[in-house]
PDB file of C-alpha atoms in Angstrom:
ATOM      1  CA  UNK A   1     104.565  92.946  89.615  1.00  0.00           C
ATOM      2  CA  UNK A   2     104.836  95.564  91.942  1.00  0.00           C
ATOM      3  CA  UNK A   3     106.986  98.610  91.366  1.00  0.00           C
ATOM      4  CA  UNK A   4     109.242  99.354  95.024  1.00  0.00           C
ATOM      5  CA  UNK A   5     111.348 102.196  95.542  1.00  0.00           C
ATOM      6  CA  UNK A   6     113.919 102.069  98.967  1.00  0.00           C
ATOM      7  CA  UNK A   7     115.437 105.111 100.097  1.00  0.00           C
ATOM      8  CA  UNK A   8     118.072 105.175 102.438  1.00  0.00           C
ATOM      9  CA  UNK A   9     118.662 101.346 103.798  1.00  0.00           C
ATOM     10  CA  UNK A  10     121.358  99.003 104.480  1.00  0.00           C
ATOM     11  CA  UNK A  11     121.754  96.035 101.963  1.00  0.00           C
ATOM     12  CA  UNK A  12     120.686  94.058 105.170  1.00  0.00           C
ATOM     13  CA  UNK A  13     117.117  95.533 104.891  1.00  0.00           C
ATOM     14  CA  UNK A  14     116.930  95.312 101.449  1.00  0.00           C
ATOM     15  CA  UNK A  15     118.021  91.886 101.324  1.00  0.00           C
ATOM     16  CA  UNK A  16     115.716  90.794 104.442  1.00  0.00           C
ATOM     17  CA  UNK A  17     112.828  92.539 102.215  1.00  0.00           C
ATOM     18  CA  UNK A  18     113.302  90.590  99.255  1.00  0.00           C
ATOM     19  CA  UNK A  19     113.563  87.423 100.736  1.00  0.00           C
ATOM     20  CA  UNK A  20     110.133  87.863 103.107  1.00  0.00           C
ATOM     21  CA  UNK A  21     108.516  89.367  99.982  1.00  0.00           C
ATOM     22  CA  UNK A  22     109.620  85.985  98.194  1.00  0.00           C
ATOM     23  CA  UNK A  23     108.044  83.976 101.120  1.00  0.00           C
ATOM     24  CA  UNK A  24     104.544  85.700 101.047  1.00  0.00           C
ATOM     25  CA  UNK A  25     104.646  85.729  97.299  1.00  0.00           C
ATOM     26  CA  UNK A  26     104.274  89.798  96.961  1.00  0.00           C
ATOM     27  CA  UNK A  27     106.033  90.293  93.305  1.00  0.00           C
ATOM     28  CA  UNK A  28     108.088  93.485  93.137  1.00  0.00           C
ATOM     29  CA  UNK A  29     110.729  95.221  90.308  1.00  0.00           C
ATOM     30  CA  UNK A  30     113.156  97.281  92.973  1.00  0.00           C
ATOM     31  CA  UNK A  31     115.040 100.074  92.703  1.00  0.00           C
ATOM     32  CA  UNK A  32     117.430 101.418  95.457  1.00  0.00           C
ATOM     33  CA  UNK A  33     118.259 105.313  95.317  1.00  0.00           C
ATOM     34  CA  UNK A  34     118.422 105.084  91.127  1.00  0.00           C
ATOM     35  CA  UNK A  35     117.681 109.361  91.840  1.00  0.00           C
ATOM     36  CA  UNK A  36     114.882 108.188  89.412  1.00  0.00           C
ATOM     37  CA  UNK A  37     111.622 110.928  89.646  1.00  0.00           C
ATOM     38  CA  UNK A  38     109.419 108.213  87.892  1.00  0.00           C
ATOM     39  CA  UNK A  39     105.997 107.368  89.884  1.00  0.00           C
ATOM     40  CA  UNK A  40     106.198 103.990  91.564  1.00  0.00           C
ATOM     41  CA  UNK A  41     103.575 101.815  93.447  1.00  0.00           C
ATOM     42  CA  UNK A  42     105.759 101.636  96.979  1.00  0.00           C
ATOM     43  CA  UNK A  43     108.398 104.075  98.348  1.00  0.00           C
ATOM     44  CA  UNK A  44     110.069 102.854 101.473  1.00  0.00           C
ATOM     45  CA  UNK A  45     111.691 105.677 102.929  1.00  0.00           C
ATOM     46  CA  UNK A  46     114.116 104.527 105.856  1.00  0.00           C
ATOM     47  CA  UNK A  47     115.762 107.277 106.058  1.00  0.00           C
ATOM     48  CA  UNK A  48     116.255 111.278 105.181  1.00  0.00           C
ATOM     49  CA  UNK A  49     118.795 111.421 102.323  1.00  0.00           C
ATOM     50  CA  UNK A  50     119.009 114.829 100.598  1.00  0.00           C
ATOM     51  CA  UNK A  51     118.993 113.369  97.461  1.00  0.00           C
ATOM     52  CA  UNK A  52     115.424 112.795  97.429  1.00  0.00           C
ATOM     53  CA  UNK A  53     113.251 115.997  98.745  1.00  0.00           C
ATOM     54  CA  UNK A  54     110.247 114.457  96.227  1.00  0.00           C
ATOM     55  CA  UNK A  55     108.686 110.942  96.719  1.00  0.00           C
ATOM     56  CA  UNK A  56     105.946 110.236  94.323  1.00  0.00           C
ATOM     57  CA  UNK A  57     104.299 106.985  95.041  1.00  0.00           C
ATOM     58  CA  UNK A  58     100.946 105.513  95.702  1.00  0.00           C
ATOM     59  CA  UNK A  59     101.692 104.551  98.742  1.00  0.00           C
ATOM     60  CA  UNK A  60     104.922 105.478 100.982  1.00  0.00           C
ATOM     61  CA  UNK A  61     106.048 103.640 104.058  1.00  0.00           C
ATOM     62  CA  UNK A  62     108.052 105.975 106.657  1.00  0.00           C
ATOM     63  CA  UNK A  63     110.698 104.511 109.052  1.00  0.00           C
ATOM     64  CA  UNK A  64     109.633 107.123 112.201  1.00  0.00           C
ATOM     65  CA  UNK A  65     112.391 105.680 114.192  1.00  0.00           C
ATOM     66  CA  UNK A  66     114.739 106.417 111.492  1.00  0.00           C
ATOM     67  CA  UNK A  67     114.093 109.887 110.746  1.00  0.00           C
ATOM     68  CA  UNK A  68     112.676 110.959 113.612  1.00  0.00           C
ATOM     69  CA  UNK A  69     114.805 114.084 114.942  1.00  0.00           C
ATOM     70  CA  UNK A  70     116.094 115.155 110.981  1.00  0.00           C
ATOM     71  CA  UNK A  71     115.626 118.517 109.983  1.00  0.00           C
ATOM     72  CA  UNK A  72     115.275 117.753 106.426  1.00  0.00           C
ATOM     73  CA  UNK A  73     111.771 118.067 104.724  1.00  0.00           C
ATOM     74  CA  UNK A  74     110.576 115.633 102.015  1.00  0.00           C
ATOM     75  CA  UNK A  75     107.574 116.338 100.026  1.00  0.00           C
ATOM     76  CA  UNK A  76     105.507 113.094  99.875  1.00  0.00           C
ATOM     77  CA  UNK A  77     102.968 112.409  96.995  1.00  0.00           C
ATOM     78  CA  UNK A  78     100.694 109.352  97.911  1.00  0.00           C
ATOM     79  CA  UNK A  79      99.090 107.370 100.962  1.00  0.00           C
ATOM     80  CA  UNK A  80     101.335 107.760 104.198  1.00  0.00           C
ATOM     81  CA  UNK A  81     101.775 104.549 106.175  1.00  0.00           C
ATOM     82  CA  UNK A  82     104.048 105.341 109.122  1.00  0.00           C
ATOM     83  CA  UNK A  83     105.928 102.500 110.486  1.00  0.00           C
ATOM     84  CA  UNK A  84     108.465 101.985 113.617  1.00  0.00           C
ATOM     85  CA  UNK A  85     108.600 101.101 117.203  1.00  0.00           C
ATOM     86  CA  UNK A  86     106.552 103.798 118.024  1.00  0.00           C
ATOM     87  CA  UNK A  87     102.863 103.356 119.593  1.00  0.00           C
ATOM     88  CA  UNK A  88     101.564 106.396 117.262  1.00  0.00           C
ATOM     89  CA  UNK A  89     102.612 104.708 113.452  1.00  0.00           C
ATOM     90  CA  UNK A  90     100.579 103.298 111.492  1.00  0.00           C
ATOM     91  CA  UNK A  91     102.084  99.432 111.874  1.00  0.00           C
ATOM     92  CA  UNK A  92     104.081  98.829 114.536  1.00  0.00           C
ATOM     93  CA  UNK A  93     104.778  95.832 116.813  1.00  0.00           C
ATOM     94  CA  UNK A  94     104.648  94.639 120.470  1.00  0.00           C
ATOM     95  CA  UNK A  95     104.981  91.472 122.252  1.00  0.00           C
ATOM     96  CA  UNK A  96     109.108  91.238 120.613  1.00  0.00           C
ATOM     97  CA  UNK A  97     111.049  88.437 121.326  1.00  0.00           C
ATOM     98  CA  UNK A  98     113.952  87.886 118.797  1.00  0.00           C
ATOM     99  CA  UNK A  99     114.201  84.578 119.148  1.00  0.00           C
ATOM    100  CA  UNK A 100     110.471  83.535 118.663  1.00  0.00           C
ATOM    101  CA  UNK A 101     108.490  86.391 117.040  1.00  0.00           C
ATOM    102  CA  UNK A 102     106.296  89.482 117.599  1.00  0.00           C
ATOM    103  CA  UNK A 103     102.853  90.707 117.187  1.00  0.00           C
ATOM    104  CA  UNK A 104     102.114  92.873 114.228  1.00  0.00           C
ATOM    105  CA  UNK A 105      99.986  95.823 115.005  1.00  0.00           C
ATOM    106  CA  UNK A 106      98.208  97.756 111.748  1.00  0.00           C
ATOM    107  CA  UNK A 107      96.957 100.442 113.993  1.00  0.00           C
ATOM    108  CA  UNK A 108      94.305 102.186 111.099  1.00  0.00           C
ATOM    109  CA  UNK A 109      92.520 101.193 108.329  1.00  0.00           C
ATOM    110  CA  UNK A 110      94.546 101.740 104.893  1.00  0.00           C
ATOM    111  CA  UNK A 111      92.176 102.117 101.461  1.00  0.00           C
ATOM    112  CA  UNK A 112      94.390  99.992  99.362  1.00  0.00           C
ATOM    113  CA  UNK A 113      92.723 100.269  95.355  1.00  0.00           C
ATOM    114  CA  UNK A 114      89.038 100.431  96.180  1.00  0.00           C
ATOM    115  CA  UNK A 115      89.417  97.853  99.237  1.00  0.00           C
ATOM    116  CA  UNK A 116      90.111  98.520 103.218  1.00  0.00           C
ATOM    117  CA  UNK A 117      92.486  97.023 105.157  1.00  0.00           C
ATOM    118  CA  UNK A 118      91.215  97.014 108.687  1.00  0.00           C
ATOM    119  CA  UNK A 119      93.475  97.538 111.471  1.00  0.00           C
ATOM    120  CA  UNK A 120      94.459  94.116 113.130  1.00  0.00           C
ATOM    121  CA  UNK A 121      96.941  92.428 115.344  1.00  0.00           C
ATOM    122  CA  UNK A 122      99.076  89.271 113.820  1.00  0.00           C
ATOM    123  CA  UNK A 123     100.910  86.879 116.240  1.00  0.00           C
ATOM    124  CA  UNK A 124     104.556  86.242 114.004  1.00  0.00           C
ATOM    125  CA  UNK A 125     106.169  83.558 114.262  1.00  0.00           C
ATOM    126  CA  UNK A 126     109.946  84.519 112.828  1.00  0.00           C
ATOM    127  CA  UNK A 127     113.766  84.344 114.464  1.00  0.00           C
ATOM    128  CA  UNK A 128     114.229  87.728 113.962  1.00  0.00           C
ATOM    129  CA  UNK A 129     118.524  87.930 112.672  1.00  0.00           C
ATOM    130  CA  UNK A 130     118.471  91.725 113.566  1.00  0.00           C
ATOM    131  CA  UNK A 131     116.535  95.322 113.735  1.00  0.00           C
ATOM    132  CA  UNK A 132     116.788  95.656 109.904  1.00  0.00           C
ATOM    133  CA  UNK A 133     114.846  92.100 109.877  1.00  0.00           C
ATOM    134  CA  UNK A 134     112.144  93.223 111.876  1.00  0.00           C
ATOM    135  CA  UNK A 135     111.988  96.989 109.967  1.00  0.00           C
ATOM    136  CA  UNK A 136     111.610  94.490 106.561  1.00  0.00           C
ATOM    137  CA  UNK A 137     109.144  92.236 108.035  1.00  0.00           C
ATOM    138  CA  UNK A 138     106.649  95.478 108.870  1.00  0.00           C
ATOM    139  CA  UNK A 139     107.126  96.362 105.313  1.00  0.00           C
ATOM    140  CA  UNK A 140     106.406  92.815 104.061  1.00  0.00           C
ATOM    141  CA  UNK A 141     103.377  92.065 105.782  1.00  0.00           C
ATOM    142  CA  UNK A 142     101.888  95.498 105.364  1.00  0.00           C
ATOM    143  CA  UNK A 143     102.179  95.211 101.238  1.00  0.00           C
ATOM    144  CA  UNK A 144     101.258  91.486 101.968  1.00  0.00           C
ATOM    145  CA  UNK A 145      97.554  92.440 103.370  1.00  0.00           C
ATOM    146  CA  UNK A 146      97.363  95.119 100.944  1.00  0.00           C
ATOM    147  CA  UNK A 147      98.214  93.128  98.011  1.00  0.00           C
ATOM    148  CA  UNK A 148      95.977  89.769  99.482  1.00  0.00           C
ATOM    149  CA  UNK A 149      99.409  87.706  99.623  1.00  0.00           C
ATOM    150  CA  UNK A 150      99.286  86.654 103.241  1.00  0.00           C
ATOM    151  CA  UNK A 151      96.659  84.499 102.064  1.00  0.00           C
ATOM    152  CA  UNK A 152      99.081  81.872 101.650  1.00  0.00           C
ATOM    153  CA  UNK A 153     100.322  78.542 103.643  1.00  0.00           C
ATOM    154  CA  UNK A 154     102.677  80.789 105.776  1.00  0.00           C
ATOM    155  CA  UNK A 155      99.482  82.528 107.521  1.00  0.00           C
ATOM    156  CA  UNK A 156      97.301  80.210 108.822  1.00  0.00           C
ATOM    157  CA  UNK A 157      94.802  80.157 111.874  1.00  0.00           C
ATOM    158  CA  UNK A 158      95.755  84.451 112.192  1.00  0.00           C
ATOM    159  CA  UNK A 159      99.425  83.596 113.079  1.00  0.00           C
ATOM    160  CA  UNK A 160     102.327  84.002 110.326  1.00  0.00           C
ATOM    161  CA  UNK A 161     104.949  81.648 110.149  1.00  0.00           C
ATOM    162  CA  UNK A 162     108.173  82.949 108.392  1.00  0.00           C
TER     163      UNK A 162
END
């Protein structure tokens, strides 16, 4: 079971998070701005809060689009993966259409325990309900890959069916 840590989100995204991670069968314990310090597998930080100027996590996802402009600083302990709508994050999208999908674009390679995760593009197939959906759905198929889960019935033939 996977240990997940979000940091500034709506209940929407945590909700849309859970239930994606629940479809690729990713198993996660989470725990939502508990001001905890304890070292966690995943951080997803959405946005700047200035309750948390430490993250400490093997590997922390960044919302660029979220915090992009904040004058805060957060120290980050752990692997970086940048996500967003930007063409410079790490996984980021194109092709979006809410109604039918987008493609899924893991820009680098990430080391994930010993193994590499090469960057790749991944048609996905998903009526997207909102912005918060699509965030989630970055998150989820990122920790998917990483954690082998994609390898399920939803992604078949290189295209993911949510």
């Amino acid at each position: 079971m996977k240990s997940v840590k979000i940091i500034g989100s709506s209940c929407k995204f945590t909700t849309h998070l859970m239930n994606l991670f629940d479809k690729i069968s990713v198993s996660y314990n989470i725990f939502i701005n508990d001001g905890d310090t304890k070292k966690v597998e995943y951080v997803i930080l959405n946005s700047i809060d200035e309750e948390f100027k430490i993250l400490n996590s093997e590997y922390c996802f960044v919302n660029m689009d979220l915090i992009n402009g904040q004058k805060s600083n957060v120290d980050i302990c752990g692997y970086i993966i940048t996500y967003g709508l930007g063409s410079k994050n790490t996984v980021t999208i194109s092709s979006l259409n809410y109604n039918s999908g987008f493609v899924y674009c893991l820009q680098r390679d990430i080391m994930c325990r010993g193994k590499v995760v090469e960057a790749q593009e991944i048609p996905v197939n998903i009526a997207l309900k909102d912005i918060e959906e699509l965030y989630a759905s970055m998150i989820a198929i990122t920790m998917g890959l990483m954690e082998s889960s994609c390898n399920n019935s939803l992604f078949k033939n290189r295209i993911l069916n949510v």
